mmCIF file of C-alpha atoms in Angstrom:
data_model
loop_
_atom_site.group_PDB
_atom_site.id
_atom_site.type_symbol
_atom_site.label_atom_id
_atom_site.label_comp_id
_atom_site.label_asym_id
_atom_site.label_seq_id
_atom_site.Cartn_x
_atom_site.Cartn_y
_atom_site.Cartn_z
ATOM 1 C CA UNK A 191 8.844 -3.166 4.792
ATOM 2 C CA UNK A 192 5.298 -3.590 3.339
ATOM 3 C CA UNK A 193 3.027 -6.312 5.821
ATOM 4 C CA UNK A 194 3.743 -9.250 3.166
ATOM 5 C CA UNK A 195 6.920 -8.592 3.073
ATOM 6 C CA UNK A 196 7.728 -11.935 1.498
ATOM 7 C CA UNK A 197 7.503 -12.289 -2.046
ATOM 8 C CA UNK A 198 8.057 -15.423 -4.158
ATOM 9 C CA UNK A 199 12.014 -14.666 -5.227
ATOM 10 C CA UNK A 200 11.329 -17.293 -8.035
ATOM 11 C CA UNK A 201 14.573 -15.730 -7.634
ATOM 12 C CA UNK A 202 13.001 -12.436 -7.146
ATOM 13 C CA UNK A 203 15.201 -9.647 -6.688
ATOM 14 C CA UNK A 204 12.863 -8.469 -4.698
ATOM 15 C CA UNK A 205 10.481 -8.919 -1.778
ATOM 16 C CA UNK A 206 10.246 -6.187 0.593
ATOM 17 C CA UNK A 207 10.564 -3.727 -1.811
ATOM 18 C CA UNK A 208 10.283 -4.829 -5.178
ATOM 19 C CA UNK A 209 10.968 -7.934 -7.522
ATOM 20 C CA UNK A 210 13.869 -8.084 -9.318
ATOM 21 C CA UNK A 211 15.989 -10.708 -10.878
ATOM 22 C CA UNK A 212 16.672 -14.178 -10.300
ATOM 23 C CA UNK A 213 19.510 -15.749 -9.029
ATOM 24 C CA UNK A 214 21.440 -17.723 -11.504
ATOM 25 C CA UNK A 215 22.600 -21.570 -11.508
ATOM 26 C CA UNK A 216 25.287 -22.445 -8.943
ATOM 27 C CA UNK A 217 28.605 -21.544 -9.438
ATOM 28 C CA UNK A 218 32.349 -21.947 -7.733
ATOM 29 C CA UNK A 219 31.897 -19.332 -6.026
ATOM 30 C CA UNK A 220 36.138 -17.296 -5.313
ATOM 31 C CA UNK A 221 37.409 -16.973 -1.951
ATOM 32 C CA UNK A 222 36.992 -13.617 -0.053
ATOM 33 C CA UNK A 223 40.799 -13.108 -0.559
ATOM 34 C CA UNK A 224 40.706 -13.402 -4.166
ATOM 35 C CA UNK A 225 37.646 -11.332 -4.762
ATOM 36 C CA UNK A 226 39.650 -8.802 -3.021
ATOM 37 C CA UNK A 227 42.217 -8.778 -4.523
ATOM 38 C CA UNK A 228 40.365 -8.705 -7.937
ATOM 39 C CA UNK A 229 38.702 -5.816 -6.186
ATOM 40 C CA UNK A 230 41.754 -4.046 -5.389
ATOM 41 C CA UNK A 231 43.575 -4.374 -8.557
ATOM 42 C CA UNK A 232 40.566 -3.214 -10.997
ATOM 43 C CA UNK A 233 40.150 -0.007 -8.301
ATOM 44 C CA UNK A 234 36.432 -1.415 -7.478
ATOM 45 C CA UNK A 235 37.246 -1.868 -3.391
ATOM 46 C CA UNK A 236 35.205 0.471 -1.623
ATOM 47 C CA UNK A 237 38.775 1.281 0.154
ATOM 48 C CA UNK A 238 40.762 2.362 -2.717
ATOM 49 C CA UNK A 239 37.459 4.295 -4.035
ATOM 50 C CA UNK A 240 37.943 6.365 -0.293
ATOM 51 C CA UNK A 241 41.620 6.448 -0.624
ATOM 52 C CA UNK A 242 41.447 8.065 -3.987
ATOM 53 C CA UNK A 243 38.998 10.306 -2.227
ATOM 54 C CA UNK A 244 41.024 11.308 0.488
ATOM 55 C CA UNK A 245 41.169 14.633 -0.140
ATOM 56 C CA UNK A 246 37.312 15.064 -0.248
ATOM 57 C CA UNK A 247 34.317 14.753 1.715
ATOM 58 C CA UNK A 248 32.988 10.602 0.762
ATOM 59 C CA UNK A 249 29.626 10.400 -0.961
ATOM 60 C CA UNK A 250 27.302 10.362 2.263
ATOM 61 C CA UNK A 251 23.185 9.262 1.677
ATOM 62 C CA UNK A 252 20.559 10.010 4.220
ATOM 63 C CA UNK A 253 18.767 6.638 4.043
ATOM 64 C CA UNK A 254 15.274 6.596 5.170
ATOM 65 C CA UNK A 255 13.561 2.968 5.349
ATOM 66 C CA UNK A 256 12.179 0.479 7.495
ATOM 67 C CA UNK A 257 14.863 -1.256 10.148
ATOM 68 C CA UNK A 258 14.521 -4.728 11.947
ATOM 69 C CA UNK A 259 16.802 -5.739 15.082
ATOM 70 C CA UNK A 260 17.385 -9.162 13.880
ATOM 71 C CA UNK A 261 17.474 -9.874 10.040
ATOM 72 C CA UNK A 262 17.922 -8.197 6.726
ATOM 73 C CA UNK A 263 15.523 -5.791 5.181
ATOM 74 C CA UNK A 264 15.509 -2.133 4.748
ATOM 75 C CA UNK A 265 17.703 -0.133 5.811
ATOM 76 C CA UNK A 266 19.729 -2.881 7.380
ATOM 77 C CA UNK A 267 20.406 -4.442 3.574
ATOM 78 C CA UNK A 268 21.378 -1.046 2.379
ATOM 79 C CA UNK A 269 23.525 0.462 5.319
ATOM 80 C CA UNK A 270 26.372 -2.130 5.610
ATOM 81 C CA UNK A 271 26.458 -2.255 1.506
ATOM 82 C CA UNK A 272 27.030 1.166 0.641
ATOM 83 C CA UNK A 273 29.473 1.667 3.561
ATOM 84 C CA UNK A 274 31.190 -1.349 1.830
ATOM 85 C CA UNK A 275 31.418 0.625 -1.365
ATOM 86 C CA UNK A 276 32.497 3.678 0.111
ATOM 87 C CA UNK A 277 29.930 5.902 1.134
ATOM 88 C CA UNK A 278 28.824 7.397 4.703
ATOM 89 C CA UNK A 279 25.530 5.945 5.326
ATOM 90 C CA UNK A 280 22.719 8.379 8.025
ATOM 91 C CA UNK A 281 19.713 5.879 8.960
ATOM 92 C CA UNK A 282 16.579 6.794 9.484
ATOM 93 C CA UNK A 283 14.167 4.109 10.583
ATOM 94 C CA UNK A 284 10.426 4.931 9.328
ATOM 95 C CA UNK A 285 9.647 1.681 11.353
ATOM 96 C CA UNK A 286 11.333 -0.459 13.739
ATOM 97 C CA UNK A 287 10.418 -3.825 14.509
ATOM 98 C CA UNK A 288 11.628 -6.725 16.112
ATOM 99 C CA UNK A 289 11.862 -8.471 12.656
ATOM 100 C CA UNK A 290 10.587 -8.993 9.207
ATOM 101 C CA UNK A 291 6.450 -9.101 9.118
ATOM 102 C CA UNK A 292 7.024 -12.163 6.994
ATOM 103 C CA UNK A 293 7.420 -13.755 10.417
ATOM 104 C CA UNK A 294 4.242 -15.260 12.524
ATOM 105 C CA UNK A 295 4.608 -12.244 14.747
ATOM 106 C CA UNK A 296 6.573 -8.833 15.594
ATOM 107 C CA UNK A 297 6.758 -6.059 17.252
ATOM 108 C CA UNK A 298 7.503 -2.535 17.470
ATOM 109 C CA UNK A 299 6.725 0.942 16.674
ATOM 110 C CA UNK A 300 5.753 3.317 13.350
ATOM 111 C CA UNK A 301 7.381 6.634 12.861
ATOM 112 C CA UNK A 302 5.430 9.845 12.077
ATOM 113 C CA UNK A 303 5.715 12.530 9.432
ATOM 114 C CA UNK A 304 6.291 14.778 12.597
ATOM 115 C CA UNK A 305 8.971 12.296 14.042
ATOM 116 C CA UNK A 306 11.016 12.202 11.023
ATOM 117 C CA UNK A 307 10.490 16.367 10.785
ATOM 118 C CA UNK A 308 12.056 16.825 14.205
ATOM 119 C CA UNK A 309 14.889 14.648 12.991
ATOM 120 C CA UNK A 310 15.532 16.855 9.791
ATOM 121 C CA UNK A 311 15.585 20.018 12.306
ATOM 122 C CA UNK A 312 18.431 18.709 13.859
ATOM 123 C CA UNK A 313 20.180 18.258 11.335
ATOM 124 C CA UNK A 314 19.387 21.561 10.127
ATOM 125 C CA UNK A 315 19.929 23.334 12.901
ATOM 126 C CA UNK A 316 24.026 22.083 13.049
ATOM 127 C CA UNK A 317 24.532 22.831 9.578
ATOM 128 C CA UNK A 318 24.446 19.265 8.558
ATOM 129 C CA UNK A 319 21.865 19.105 5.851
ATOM 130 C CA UNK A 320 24.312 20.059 3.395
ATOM 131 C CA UNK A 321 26.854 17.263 3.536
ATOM 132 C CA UNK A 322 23.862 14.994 1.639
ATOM 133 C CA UNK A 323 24.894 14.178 -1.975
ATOM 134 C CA UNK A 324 22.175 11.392 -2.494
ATOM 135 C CA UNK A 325 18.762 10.846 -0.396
ATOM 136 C CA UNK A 326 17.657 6.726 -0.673
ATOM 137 C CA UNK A 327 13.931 5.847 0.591
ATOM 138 C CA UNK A 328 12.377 2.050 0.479
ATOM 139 C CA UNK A 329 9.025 1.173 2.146
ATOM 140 C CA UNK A 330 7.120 3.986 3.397
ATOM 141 C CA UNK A 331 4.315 3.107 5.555
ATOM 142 C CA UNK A 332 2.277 6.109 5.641
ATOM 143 C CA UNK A 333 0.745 9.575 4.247
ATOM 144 C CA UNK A 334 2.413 11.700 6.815
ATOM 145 C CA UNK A 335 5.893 10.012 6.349
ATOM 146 C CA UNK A 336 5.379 10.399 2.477
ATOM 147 C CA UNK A 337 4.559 13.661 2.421
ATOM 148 C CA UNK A 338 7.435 14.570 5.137
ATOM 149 C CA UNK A 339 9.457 12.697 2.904
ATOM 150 C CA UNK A 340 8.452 15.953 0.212
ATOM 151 C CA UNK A 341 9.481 18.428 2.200
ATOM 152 C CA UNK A 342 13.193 16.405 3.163
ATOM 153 C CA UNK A 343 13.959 16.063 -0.285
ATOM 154 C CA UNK A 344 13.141 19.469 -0.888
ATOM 155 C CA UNK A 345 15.104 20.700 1.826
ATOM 156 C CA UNK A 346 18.130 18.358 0.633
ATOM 157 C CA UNK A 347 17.996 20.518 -2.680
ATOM 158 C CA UNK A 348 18.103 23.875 -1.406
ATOM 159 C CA UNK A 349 21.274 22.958 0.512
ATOM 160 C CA UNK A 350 22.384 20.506 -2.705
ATOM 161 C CA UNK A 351 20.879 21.478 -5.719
ATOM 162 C CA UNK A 352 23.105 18.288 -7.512
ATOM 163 C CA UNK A 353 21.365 15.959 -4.910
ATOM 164 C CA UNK A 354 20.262 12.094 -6.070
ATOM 165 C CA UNK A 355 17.259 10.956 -4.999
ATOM 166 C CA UNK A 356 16.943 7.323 -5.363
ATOM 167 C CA UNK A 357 13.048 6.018 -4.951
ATOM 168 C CA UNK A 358 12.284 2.643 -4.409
ATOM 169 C CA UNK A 359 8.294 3.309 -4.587
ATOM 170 C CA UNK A 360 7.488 -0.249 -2.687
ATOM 171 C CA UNK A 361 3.718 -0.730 -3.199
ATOM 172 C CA UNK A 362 3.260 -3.909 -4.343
ATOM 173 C CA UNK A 363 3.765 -7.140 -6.403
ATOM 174 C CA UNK A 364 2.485 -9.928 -7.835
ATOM 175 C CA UNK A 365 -0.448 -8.118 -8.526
ATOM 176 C CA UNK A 366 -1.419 -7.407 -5.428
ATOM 177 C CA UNK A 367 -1.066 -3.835 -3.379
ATOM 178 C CA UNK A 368 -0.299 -3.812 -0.294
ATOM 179 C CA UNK A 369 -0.007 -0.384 0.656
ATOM 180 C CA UNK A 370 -3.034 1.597 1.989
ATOM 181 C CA UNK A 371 -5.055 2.701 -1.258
ATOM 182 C CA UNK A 372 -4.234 6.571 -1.269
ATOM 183 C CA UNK A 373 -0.257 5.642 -1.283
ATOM 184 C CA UNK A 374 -0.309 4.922 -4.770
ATOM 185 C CA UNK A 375 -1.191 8.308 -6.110
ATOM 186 C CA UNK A 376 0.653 10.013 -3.699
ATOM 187 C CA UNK A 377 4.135 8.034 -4.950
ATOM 188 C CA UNK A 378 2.643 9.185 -8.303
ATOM 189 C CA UNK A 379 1.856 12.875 -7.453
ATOM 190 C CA UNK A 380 4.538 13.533 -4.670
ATOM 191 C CA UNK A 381 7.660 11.272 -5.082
ATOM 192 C CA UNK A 382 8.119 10.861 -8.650
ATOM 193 C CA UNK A 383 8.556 14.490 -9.810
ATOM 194 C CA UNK A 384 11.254 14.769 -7.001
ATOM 195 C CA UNK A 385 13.083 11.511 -7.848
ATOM 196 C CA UNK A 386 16.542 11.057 -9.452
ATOM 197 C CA UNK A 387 16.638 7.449 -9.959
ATOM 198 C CA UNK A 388 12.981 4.983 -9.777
ATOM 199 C CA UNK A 389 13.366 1.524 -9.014
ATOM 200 C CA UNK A 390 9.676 0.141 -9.406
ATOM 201 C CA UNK A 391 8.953 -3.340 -10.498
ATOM 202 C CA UNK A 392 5.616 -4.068 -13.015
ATOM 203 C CA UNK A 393 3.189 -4.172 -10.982
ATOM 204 C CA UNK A 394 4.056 -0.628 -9.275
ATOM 205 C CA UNK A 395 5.168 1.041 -12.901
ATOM 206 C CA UNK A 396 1.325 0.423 -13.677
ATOM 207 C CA UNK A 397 0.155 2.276 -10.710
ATOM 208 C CA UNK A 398 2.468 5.191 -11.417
ATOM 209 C CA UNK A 399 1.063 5.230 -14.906
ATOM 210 C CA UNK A 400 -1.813 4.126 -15.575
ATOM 211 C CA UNK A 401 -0.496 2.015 -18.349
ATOM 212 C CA UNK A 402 -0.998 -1.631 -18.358
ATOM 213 C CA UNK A 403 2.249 -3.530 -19.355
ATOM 214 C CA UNK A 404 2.233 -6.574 -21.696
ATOM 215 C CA UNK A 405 4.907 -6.408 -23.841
ATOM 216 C CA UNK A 406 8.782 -4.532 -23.935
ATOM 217 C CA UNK A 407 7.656 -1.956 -25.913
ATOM 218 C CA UNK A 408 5.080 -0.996 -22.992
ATOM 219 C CA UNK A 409 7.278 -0.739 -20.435
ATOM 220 C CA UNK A 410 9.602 1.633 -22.603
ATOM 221 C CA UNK A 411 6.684 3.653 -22.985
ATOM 222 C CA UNK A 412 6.137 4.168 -19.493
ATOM 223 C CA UNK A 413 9.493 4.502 -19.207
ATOM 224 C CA UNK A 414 9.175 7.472 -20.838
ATOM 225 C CA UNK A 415 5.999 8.408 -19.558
ATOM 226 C CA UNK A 416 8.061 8.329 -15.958
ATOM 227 C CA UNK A 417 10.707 10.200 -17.238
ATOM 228 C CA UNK A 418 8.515 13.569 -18.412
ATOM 229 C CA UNK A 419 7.305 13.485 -14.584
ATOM 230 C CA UNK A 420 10.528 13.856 -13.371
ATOM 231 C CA UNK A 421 13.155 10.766 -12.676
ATOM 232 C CA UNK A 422 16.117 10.831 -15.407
ATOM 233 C CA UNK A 423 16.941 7.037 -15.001
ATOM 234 C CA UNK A 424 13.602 4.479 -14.353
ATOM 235 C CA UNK A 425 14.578 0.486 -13.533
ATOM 236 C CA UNK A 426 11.628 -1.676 -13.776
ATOM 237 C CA UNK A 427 13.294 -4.102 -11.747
ATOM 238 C CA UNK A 428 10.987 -7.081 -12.692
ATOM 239 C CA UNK A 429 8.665 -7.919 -15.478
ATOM 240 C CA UNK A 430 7.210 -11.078 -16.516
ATOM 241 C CA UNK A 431 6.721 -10.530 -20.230
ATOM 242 C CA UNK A 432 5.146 -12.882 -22.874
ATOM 243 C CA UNK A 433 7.614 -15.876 -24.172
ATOM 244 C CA UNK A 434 9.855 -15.170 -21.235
ATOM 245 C CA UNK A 435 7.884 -17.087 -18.583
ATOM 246 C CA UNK A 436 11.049 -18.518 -16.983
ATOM 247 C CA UNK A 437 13.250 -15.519 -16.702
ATOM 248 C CA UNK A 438 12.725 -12.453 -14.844
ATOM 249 C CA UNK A 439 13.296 -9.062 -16.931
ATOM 250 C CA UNK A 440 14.718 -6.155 -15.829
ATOM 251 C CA UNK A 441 14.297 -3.182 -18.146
ATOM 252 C CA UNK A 442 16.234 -0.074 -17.760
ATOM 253 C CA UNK A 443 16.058 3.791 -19.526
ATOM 254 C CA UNK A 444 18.071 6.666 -18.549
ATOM 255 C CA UNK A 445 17.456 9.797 -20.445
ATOM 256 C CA UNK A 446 21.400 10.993 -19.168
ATOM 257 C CA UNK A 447 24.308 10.730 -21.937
ATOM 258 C CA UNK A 448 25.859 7.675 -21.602
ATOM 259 C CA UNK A 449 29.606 7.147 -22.558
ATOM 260 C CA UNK A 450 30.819 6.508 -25.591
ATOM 261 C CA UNK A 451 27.109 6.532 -26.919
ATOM 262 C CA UNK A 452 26.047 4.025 -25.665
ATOM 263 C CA UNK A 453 22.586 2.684 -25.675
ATOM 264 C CA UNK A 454 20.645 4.309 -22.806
ATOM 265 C CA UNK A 455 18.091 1.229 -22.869
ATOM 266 C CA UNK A 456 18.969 -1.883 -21.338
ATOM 267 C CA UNK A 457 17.703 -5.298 -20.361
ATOM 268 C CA UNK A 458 18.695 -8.282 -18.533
ATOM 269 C CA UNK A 459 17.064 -11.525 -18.140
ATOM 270 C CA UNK A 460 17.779 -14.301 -15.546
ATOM 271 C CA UNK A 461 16.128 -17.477 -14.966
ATOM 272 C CA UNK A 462 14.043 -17.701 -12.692
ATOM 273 C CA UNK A 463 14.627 -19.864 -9.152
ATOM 274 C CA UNK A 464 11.482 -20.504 -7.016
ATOM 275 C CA UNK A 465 12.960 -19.182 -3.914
ATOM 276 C CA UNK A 466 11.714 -17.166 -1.200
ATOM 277 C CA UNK A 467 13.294 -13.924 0.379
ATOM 278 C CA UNK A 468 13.088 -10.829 2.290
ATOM 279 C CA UNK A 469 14.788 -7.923 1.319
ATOM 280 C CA UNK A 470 16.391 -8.188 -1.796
ATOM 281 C CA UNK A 471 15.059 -5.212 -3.747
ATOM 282 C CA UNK A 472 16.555 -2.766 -0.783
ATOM 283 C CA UNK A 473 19.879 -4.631 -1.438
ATOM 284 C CA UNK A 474 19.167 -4.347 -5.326
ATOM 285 C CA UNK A 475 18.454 -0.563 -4.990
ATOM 286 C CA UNK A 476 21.344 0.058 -2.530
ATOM 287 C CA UNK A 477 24.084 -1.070 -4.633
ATOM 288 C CA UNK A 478 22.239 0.232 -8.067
ATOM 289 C CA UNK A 479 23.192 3.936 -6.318
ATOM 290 C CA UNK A 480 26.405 3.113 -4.479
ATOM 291 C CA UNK A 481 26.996 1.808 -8.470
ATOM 292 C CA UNK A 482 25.547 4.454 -10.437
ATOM 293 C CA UNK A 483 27.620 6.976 -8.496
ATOM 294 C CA UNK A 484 30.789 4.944 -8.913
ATOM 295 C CA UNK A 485 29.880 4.671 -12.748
ATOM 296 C CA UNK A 486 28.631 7.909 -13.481
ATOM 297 C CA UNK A 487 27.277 7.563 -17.602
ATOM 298 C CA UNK A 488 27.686 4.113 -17.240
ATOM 299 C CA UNK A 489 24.105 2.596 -16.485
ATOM 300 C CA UNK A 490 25.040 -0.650 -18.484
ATOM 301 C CA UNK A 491 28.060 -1.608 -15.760
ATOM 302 C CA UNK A 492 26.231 -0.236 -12.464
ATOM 303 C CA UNK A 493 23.187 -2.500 -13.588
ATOM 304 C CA UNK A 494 25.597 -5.484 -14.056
ATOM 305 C CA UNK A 495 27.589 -4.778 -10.863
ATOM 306 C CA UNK A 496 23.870 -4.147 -8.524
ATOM 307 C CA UNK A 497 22.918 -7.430 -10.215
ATOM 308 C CA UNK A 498 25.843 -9.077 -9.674
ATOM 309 C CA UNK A 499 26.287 -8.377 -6.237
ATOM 310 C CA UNK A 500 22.771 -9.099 -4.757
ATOM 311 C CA UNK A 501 23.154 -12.881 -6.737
ATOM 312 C CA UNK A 502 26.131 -13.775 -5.103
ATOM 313 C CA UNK A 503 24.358 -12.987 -1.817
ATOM 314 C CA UNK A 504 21.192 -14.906 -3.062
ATOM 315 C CA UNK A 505 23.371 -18.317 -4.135
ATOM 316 C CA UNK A 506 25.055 -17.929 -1.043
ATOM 317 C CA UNK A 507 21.727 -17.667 0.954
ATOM 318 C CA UNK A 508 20.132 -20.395 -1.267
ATOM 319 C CA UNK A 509 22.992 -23.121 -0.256
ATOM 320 C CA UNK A 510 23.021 -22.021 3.364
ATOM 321 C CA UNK A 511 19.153 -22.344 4.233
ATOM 322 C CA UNK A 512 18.660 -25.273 2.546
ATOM 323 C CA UNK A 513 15.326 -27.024 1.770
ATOM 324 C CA UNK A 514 13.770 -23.499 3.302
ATOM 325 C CA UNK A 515 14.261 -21.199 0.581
ATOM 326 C CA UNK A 516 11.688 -23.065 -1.276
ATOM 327 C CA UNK A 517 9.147 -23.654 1.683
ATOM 328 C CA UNK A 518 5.728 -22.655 1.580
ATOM 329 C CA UNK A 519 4.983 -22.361 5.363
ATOM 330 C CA UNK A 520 6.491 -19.318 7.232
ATOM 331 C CA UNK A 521 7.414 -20.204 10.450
ATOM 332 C CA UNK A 522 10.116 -18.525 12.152
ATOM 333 C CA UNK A 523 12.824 -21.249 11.807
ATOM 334 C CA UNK A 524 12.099 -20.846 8.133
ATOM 335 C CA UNK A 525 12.106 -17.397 8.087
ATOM 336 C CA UNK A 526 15.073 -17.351 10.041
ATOM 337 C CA UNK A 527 17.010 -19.705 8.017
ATOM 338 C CA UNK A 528 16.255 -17.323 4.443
ATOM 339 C CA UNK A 529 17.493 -13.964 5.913
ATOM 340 C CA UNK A 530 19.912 -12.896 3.236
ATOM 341 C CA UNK A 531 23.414 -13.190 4.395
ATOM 342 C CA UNK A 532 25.416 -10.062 3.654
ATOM 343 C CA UNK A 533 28.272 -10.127 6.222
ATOM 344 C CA UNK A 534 29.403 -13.436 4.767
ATOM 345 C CA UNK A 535 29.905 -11.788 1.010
ATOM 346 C CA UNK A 536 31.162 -8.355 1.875
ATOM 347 C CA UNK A 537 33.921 -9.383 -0.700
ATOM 348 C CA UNK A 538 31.456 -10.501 -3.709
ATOM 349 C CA UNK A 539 29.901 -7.206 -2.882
ATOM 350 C CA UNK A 540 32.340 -5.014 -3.201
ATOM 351 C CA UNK A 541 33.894 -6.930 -6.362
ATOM 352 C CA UNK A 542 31.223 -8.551 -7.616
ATOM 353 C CA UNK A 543 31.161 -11.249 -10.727
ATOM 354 C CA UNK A 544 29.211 -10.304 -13.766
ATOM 355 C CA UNK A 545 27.213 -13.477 -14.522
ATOM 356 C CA UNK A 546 25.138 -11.692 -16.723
ATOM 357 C CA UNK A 547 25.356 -8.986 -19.057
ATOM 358 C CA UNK A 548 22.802 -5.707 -19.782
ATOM 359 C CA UNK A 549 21.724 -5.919 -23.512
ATOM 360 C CA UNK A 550 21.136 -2.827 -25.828
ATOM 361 C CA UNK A 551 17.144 -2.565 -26.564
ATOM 362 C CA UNK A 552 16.640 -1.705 -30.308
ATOM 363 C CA UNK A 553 14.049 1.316 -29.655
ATOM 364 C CA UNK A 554 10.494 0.722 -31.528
ATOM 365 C CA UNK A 555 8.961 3.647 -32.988
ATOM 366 C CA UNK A 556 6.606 5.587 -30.818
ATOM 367 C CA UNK A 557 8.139 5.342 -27.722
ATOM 368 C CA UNK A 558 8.967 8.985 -27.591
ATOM 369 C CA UNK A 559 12.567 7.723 -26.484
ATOM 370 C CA UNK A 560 15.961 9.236 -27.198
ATOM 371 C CA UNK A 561 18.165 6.061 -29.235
#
């Protein structure tokens, strides 16, 4: 949870974290009962995903982010989601605060690298390391929790060598860092050869290159830059390319087989909403894993389902705060009043509607890319 933690959702995906995709026009929007029961009979309910798995251990994630006693950001947009879709969910808070530091004022305290170390020796020492099959982190504040991060991930592996690591690498946006200035190269140095799955947007893609994105066929390029460093699936989860000044792109490249052949690079484009929120790209990158693990060679329908649950929490948040999504002043009543309202559409995010579909990129020559 990065110090301006609120970004301009123009229907931003993301804030906290990173931008994403818009929200699109208002719909009807189904009742609870009937997305369930949607849900239930297309075998997309978390529950009948953990009855099938009775007979097994559930998909459990050691989740290490930021955490807020009253609102929605970090770890407390990505617990109560992935439970939802059926996986056990370990927090670790790398800060807790009072609220969102989109607010006039909070409080609270920082974790250390040593802190979260002692944590992880706990763990160890009952034999519990080994029941991770994915490690998630968001916002990380500082060197020392970075680099512990390293040596957590690590440690994950030796007792899971099929462990996901899902990296949200939340350093910036809008063209503006604001992470301390050594964080960038240690994301790029550190994180990235360990990660699974990378969830930057634009602005933090160019950091971890050094490439300077102006067109589709850039970002590919770093895609693929990104994926000789280590991560087998990269989600730029918002560009703002040339002639597409009212949508937000997302742009996705696995290198993984997908099924049936299918393309392995994808985009999606939403219009864009000027709205402001906090925590939408830890929601976004929450239900992208809980998806990619229920869709395994399937990046096309996790994107779509990740997408299409985080905008049915965003219309619903839109229509409930009113003239305040849009405001420009930050006080708490407006702050308040955005807070992204996840308990209300447990239903839409468990089943959620596919407004929008992931397109197959045509792949231009030079990219170094895989068709």
């Amino acid at each position: 949870m990065p110090g301006q933690v609120v970004c301009c959702a123009q229907t931003c995906l993301r804030t906290s974290s990173t931008s994403l995709i818009a929200i699109p026009p208002s719909r009807p929007r189904p009742t609870p009962s009937r997305l369930m029961a949607a849900a239930a009979a297309d075998g997309t309910v978390a529950a009948a995903g953990a009855t099938q798995q009775s007979s097994r251990a559930l998909p459990r994630v050691l989740s290490i982010q930021s955490h807020v006693v009253s609102g929605y950001v970090g770890n407390k947009c990505a617990v109560f989601p992935l439970q939802l879709l059926g996986f056990d969910v370990d927090p670790v808070n790398s800060v807790q605060f009072s609220n969102h530091t989109g607010f006039p004022t909070w409080n609270g305290d920082i974790m250390s690298g040593e802190e979260l170390w002692r944590l992880v020796e706990g763990l160890e020492a009952n034999g519990l390391c080994r029941q991770y099959t994915h490690l998630l982190t968001g916002y990380i504040g500082s060197l020392s929790v970075l680099q512990t991060i390293v040596r957590v991930a690590e440690k994950l592996r030796q007792c899971n060598p099929d462990l996901v690591y899902v990296c949200d690498p939340v350093m910036g946006d809008d063209g503006r860092l604001y992470v301390r200035p050594e964080m960038p190269a240690a994301f790029r140095d550190l994180l990235v050869p360990l990660a699974s799955v990378l969830t930057p947007n634009q602005l933090e893609t160019e950091q971890l290159t050094g490439r300077s994105i102006g067109s589709e066929a850039d970002a590919l390029a770093a895609c693929a830059a990104l994926h000789v460093r280590g991560p087998h699936t990269v989600v730029i989860t918002s560009s703002a390319l040339p002639g597409w000044e009212d949508h937000v792109t997302l742009l996705a490249s696995t290198t993984l087989p997908q099924k049936g052949g299918a393309p392995r690079r994808l985009r999606m484009r939403v219009p864009r909403v000027h709205a402001y929120f906090t925590g939408t790209g830890d929601l976004f990158t929450a239900l992208l894993l809980g998806w990619m693990h229920r869709h395994p060679g399937d990046l096309k329908s996790a994107l779509e389902a990740a997408v299409g649950g985080l905008q049915a929490v965003l219309r619903d948040t839109v229509a409930a705060c009113g003239d305040a999504a849009a405001a420009k002043e930050r006080t708490a009543e407006v702050c308040a009043a955005r807070e992204l309202r996840l308990v209300q559409n447990q239903a839409a995010l468990a089943a959620p509607q596919r407004l929008y579909a992931a397109e197959p990129i045509d792949m231009p020559a030079g990219t170094g890319l895989p068709p």
